[in-house]
Short mmCIF file of C-alpha atoms in Angstrom, two decimals:
data_model
loop_
_atom_site.label_atom_id
_atom_site.label_comp_id
_atom_site.label_asym_id
_atom_site.label_seq_id
_atom_site.Cartn_x
_atom_site.Cartn_y
_atom_site.Cartn_z
CA MET A 1 122.49 229.60 107.22
CA HIS A 2 123.01 228.02 103.79
CA LEU A 3 125.95 226.03 102.95
CA SER A 4 126.49 225.60 98.78
CA ILE A 5 128.93 224.43 96.76
CA LYS A 6 129.44 226.29 93.95
CA ILE A 7 131.01 224.69 90.70
CA GLN A 8 131.62 225.09 86.66
CA ILE A 9 130.86 222.83 84.23
CA GLU A 10 130.66 223.03 80.38
CA GLY A 11 128.81 220.53 78.07
CA GLU A 12 126.50 220.79 74.07
CA PHE A 13 123.74 222.51 76.30
CA THR A 14 122.68 226.31 76.75
CA ILE A 15 120.27 228.01 79.44
CA ASN A 16 117.59 231.16 78.67
CA GLU A 17 117.58 231.89 82.25
CA ASN A 18 118.75 230.74 85.76
CA LEU A 19 117.15 227.46 86.82
CA SER A 20 116.53 226.28 90.17
CA ILE A 21 114.60 223.77 92.08
CA ASN A 22 114.34 222.68 95.52
CA ILE A 23 115.26 218.36 95.98
CA GLU A 24 115.06 216.35 99.18
CA LYS A 25 111.93 217.58 100.81
CA ARG A 26 112.81 221.04 100.34
CA SER A 27 115.90 220.55 102.55
CA LYS A 28 118.24 220.91 99.57
CA SER A 29 118.27 223.09 96.37
CA VAL A 30 120.02 222.56 93.19
CA ALA A 31 120.78 225.64 90.37
CA ILE A 32 121.91 226.13 87.29
CA ILE A 33 122.91 229.51 86.06
CA ARG A 34 124.98 231.97 83.52
CA GLU A 35 127.81 234.21 85.11
CA ASN A 36 130.45 236.14 82.65
CA ASN A 37 129.43 233.29 79.94
CA LYS A 38 130.79 230.71 81.89
CA LEU A 39 127.71 227.70 83.28
CA TYR A 40 127.83 227.00 86.73
CA LEU A 41 125.74 224.72 88.33
CA ILE A 42 125.37 225.49 92.35
CA VAL A 43 123.22 222.63 95.06
CA SER A 44 123.01 223.81 98.69
CA LYS A 45 121.76 222.73 102.01
CA GLU A 46 120.30 224.35 105.70
CA VAL A 47 122.32 224.53 107.88
CA ILE A 48 120.84 224.91 111.70
CA ASP A 49 123.84 224.20 113.75
CA TYR A 50 126.73 225.79 112.49
CA ASN A 51 128.84 227.29 114.24
CA ASP A 52 131.47 224.96 114.64
CA LYS A 53 131.06 224.10 110.91
CA MET A 54 131.87 227.51 109.34
CA PRO A 55 135.57 229.00 108.08
CA ILE A 56 137.76 230.25 110.77
CA LEU A 57 140.32 232.98 109.40
CA ASN A 58 142.80 234.37 112.15
CA ALA A 59 146.75 235.95 111.37
CA HIS A 60 147.69 232.47 111.96
CA TYR A 61 145.63 229.92 110.06
CA PHE A 62 142.42 229.50 107.66
CA LYS A 63 140.48 226.52 109.36
CA PRO A 64 137.81 225.14 105.90
CA THR A 65 134.41 223.43 106.41
CA PRO A 66 135.78 220.07 106.88
CA LYS A 67 134.88 218.04 103.97
CA ASP A 68 132.94 215.92 105.39
CA PHE A 69 130.39 218.10 106.11
CA PHE A 70 129.46 218.64 102.35
CA GLN A 71 130.42 215.26 101.29
CA ASP A 72 126.24 214.99 100.65
CA LEU A 73 126.44 217.76 98.34
CA ILE A 74 129.45 216.84 95.85
CA ASP A 75 126.87 213.48 95.98
CA ILE A 76 124.12 214.77 94.22
CA VAL A 77 127.02 216.75 91.94
CA ARG A 78 128.06 213.35 91.32
CA TYR A 79 125.11 212.65 90.46
CA VAL A 80 124.30 215.68 87.98
CA GLU A 81 127.44 214.53 86.55
CA ALA A 82 126.94 210.94 85.86
CA ILE A 83 123.11 211.13 85.28
CA GLY A 84 123.48 214.81 82.96
CA SER A 85 125.80 213.54 80.67
CA GLU A 86 122.59 211.92 78.46
CA PHE A 87 120.35 214.24 80.33
CA LEU A 88 121.66 218.01 79.82
CA HIS A 89 124.15 216.67 77.58
CA LEU A 90 127.33 217.34 79.90
CA HIS A 91 131.20 217.37 79.23
CA LYS A 92 132.75 217.92 82.66
CA VAL A 93 132.96 219.20 85.48
CA PHE A 94 135.66 221.46 87.30
CA TRP A 95 136.97 219.33 90.33
CA ASP A 96 139.64 221.12 90.61
CA GLU A 97 138.91 224.66 91.66
CA PHE A 98 134.70 225.14 93.29
CA GLU A 99 133.73 227.39 95.66
CA ILE A 100 132.23 227.00 98.96
CA ILE A 101 129.92 229.90 100.27
CA TRP A 102 128.41 230.23 103.26
CA THR A 103 125.05 232.68 103.42
CA PRO A 104 122.96 234.20 106.37
CA ASP A 105 119.79 233.82 106.19
CA VAL A 106 118.70 236.54 108.59
CA PRO A 107 120.19 239.86 109.63
CA GLU A 108 121.17 238.01 112.79
CA GLU A 109 123.97 236.30 110.58
CA GLU A 110 125.71 238.30 109.21
CA HIS A 111 128.89 239.66 110.35
CA ILE A 112 129.76 237.18 112.54
CA TYR A 113 132.32 235.35 110.53
CA PRO A 114 135.24 236.47 108.45
CA VAL A 115 134.38 234.32 105.91
CA TYR A 116 132.18 233.30 103.89
CA SER A 117 133.72 231.80 100.96
CA TYR A 118 136.21 230.64 99.42
CA LYS A 119 137.53 228.26 97.14
CA GLU A 120 138.54 223.93 96.81
CA SER A 121 139.57 221.36 95.14
CA LEU A 122 138.61 217.91 95.56
CA SER A 123 141.85 216.49 95.36
CA ASN A 124 144.31 214.88 97.30
CA HIS A 125 147.70 215.09 95.44
CA SER A 126 151.11 214.93 96.32
CA SER A 127 154.08 216.64 95.44
CA PRO A 128 155.06 216.83 91.78
CA LYS A 129 157.50 214.08 90.93
CA LEU A 130 161.33 215.78 89.12
CA ILE A 131 161.75 213.75 86.12
CA SER A 132 165.27 213.86 84.45
CA VAL A 133 166.11 212.63 80.98
CA LYS A 134 168.14 209.62 82.16
CA THR A 135 164.17 208.64 83.27
CA LEU A 136 162.84 209.83 80.50
CA ARG A 137 165.57 207.98 77.87
CA HIS A 138 165.48 204.74 79.86
CA ILE A 139 162.02 204.44 79.12
CA PHE A 140 162.72 204.48 75.22
CA ASP A 141 165.62 202.46 75.35
CA GLU A 142 163.86 199.85 77.27
CA ARG A 143 160.49 200.21 75.12
CA ASN A 144 160.47 196.56 73.72
CA LYS A 145 160.31 195.72 77.33
CA TYR A 146 157.62 197.91 78.92
CA GLU A 147 155.29 198.08 76.14
CA VAL A 148 153.73 194.95 77.47
CA LEU A 149 152.66 196.63 80.19
CA THR A 150 150.29 199.54 77.86
CA VAL A 151 147.18 197.73 78.85
CA PRO A 152 147.90 197.51 83.23
CA MET A 153 149.09 200.75 83.53
CA SER A 154 146.75 202.28 82.07
CA PHE A 155 143.91 201.36 84.42
CA TYR A 156 146.06 202.09 87.03
CA ARG A 157 146.48 205.56 85.40
CA LEU A 158 143.08 205.81 85.69
CA GLY A 159 142.42 204.36 88.59
CA ASN A 160 145.50 206.90 90.42
CA ARG A 161 143.15 209.81 88.89
CA PHE A 162 140.02 209.28 90.17
CA PHE A 163 141.54 208.73 93.47
CA HIS A 164 143.28 212.29 93.75
CA ASN A 165 140.27 213.39 92.63
CA MET A 166 137.75 211.77 95.63
CA GLU A 167 136.14 209.27 93.36
CA PHE A 168 136.40 206.29 94.87
CA LYS A 169 134.42 203.79 93.96
CA MET A 170 135.98 204.14 90.26
CA ALA A 171 139.41 204.45 91.28
CA PHE A 172 139.02 201.07 92.93
CA ILE A 173 136.84 199.72 89.71
CA GLN A 174 140.27 200.68 87.57
CA HIS A 175 142.90 199.73 89.68
CA TYR A 176 140.82 195.92 89.74
CA LEU A 177 141.19 196.35 86.36
CA MET A 178 144.84 196.07 86.23
CA LEU A 179 145.16 193.45 89.04
CA ASP A 180 142.90 191.33 87.00
CA TYR A 181 144.36 192.03 84.01
CA CYS A 182 147.73 191.40 85.08
CA PHE A 183 146.57 188.17 87.47
CA SER A 184 143.55 186.53 86.59
CA ASN A 185 144.65 184.22 83.69
CA GLY A 186 141.92 184.89 81.76
CA GLN A 187 139.41 183.73 84.43
CA PHE A 188 136.03 184.85 85.01
CA GLU A 189 134.41 183.09 88.60
CA THR A 190 135.15 183.98 92.00
CA LYS A 191 136.57 181.22 92.88
CA LYS A 192 138.67 180.61 90.11
CA VAL A 193 140.08 184.52 89.56
CA ILE A 194 140.88 184.14 93.85
CA ARG A 195 143.04 180.27 92.64
CA ALA A 196 144.86 182.43 89.74
CA PHE A 197 145.22 185.26 92.34
CA LEU A 198 147.10 182.84 95.19
CA SER A 199 149.14 181.12 93.28
CA ASN A 200 150.97 184.17 91.30
CA LYS A 201 154.52 185.00 93.56
CA THR A 202 154.23 188.51 91.94
CA LEU A 203 150.85 189.35 93.37
CA ARG A 204 151.99 187.92 96.39
CA PHE A 205 154.88 189.24 97.08
CA GLY A 206 153.61 192.68 96.30
CA ALA A 207 150.28 191.95 98.37
CA TYR A 208 153.19 190.92 101.29
CA ARG A 209 154.80 193.91 100.84
CA TYR A 210 152.03 196.41 101.11
CA LEU A 211 150.36 194.11 103.93
CA GLN A 212 154.41 194.83 106.22
CA TYR A 213 153.61 198.68 106.25
CA PHE A 214 149.20 198.92 105.88
CA LEU A 215 149.49 196.97 109.79
CA LYS A 216 151.36 198.65 111.38
CA THR A 217 151.12 202.28 110.18
CA ALA A 218 146.87 202.62 108.50
CA ASN A 219 144.46 204.88 110.12
CA ASP A 220 141.60 203.54 112.02
CA LYS A 221 139.09 203.31 109.68
CA ASP A 222 141.42 201.67 107.48
CA ILE A 223 142.35 198.53 109.76
CA THR A 224 137.88 198.63 111.33
CA PHE A 225 137.14 198.35 107.61
CA TYR A 226 140.22 195.44 106.94
CA ASN A 227 139.20 193.80 109.67
CA LYS A 228 135.33 193.76 109.16
CA GLN A 229 135.72 192.48 106.28
CA ARG A 230 138.03 189.56 108.05
CA GLY A 231 135.22 189.01 110.69
CA ILE A 232 132.63 188.72 107.20
CA PHE A 233 134.59 186.09 105.10
CA ASN A 234 135.04 183.84 108.45
CA GLN A 235 131.69 183.28 108.51
CA TYR A 236 131.34 181.87 104.50
CA ASP A 237 130.74 178.18 104.50
CA SER A 238 132.35 178.72 100.91
CA TYR A 239 135.07 179.58 102.38
CA LYS A 240 135.72 177.75 105.37
CA LYS A 241 135.71 174.89 102.42
CA CYS A 242 138.20 176.24 100.69
CA ARG A 243 140.68 178.67 102.98
CA LYS A 244 140.53 179.42 106.24
CA TYR A 245 142.98 183.03 104.78
CA SER A 246 144.34 182.66 108.31
CA SER A 247 146.53 184.38 105.83
CA HIS A 248 146.95 188.22 105.93
CA VAL A 249 147.73 187.91 101.73
CA ASP A 250 145.39 184.95 100.62
CA PHE A 251 142.65 186.95 103.12
CA LEU A 252 143.82 190.26 101.01
CA LEU A 253 143.73 189.26 97.44
CA ALA A 254 140.60 186.80 98.01
CA MET A 255 138.53 190.32 99.75
CA LEU A 256 139.70 191.82 95.84
CA VAL A 257 138.24 189.61 94.48
CA GLU A 258 134.83 189.27 96.31
CA LEU A 259 133.99 192.33 96.59
CA ARG A 260 134.96 193.73 93.18
CA GLY A 261 131.96 191.05 91.81
CA LYS A 262 130.00 192.20 94.66
CA VAL A 263 130.54 196.04 93.50
CA PHE A 264 131.46 195.05 89.88
CA HIS A 265 127.90 193.08 89.37
CA ALA A 266 125.45 193.57 92.30
CA SER A 267 123.67 190.70 91.71
CA ASP A 268 121.40 192.08 94.77
CA LYS A 269 121.34 195.75 94.48
CA THR A 270 119.53 196.55 97.57
CA VAL A 271 122.98 195.24 99.44
CA ASN A 272 125.14 197.90 100.39
CA TYR A 273 128.45 195.51 100.13
CA VAL A 274 130.42 198.87 100.66
CA SER A 275 128.57 201.82 102.58
CA ASP A 276 129.95 205.18 100.69
CA GLU A 277 132.10 205.33 104.47
CA GLU A 278 134.01 202.73 103.47
CA PHE A 279 134.87 202.86 99.63
CA PRO A 280 138.28 205.37 100.83
CA SER A 281 139.19 202.70 102.64
CA LEU A 282 138.74 199.78 99.81
CA SER A 283 140.03 202.33 97.20
CA ARG A 284 143.35 203.08 99.58
CA ILE A 285 144.13 199.56 99.98
CA ILE A 286 144.26 198.34 96.29
CA TRP A 287 145.81 201.74 95.55
CA GLY A 288 148.34 200.65 97.85
CA LEU A 289 148.48 197.13 96.76
CA CYS A 290 148.26 198.05 92.75
CA SER A 291 150.94 200.65 93.75
CA GLN A 292 153.77 197.93 94.80
CA VAL A 293 153.15 195.88 92.07
CA THR A 294 153.90 198.65 89.39
CA GLY A 295 156.91 198.55 90.75
CA LEU A 296 157.54 194.50 90.69
CA LEU A 297 156.01 194.62 87.55
CA ARG A 298 159.03 196.70 85.56
CA LEU A 299 161.53 194.45 87.64
CA GLU A 300 160.40 191.15 86.61
CA LEU A 301 161.15 192.46 82.77
CA PHE A 302 164.26 192.40 83.74
CA CYS A 303 164.77 189.26 85.83
CA ILE A 304 165.27 185.38 85.02
CA LYS A 305 162.37 183.29 86.35
CA GLN A 306 165.09 181.87 88.94
CA ASP A 307 165.97 185.32 90.42
CA ARG A 308 162.41 185.86 90.63
CA ASP A 309 161.65 183.09 92.77
CA LYS A 310 164.22 183.93 94.90
CA LEU A 311 163.34 187.60 95.62
CA TRP A 312 159.72 187.14 95.53
CA THR A 313 159.75 185.24 98.67
CA PHE A 314 158.84 186.27 101.99
CA ASN A 315 158.20 185.19 105.85
CA GLU A 316 154.62 186.38 106.88
CA ASN A 317 155.43 185.91 110.54
CA GLU A 318 156.95 188.82 110.94
CA MET A 319 153.83 190.82 109.96
CA LEU A 320 152.27 192.59 113.31
CA MET A 321 148.18 194.19 113.38
CA LYS A 322 148.48 197.24 114.67
CA GLU A 323 147.44 197.35 118.17
#
């Protein structure tokens, strides 16, 4: 049995005939085809043990193929999307809808399952938010105050778009840029940025509010990632001299700054500081923090400093790690 993902692409290029090559020691194939005057990218792999991976359809429910089973095919499309912008003049990959196709290789594999193809979307969008005239009016009535948030909220919007499209590395970068713009005080050196982050009451309170939720309700993968990073950080001599990060708030903010340096700059490109499997956890953590911070930034515009100092206070002893 072969598993394929078929996705529409657009760009300033054309083909005279359908193109197909084998890659990764012929275990996978990549093709570009024309169909109904549209161009499609098809990435395929052979699957030997497919019984528990095939989609299931019965009178009560539909069970799709698990996304993590074809993540390797998605990674290949991501590679073509990035590199193809230069070599193929590729402009767009239609991630909102692509097709999952199972192709029998021998007659014995035919008619085993009722479903051999279906549409899929690479996103985790939540339900649409209902807005009102009152909300729209408020945005423009307070434009003189809100305009200062134009740049950071642009980073936040891009981060959310990448996050919902499951491009977790790009989501992390954009969400971090929002925090950096608002709270780094123009610093670039890691220790100085950490110091700036830890001295900002709004950011610390946002981290506290987020951690109240995260430490009690996060899934096991996210908690495992968080604890792994905490263990790594406490071994660093530079951190022991500066601060042991016994505080969850201090550790969270320091972790994001430190991993920003490793992800952005990649001074040692042979070291995988955050694995592909861990990036969803890192991205969910910073996304949750930024969601809290955006609300506080809006409130901050309408509070005097004395009120903020009273409101942005917390008792970290209230936070408990999930058992």
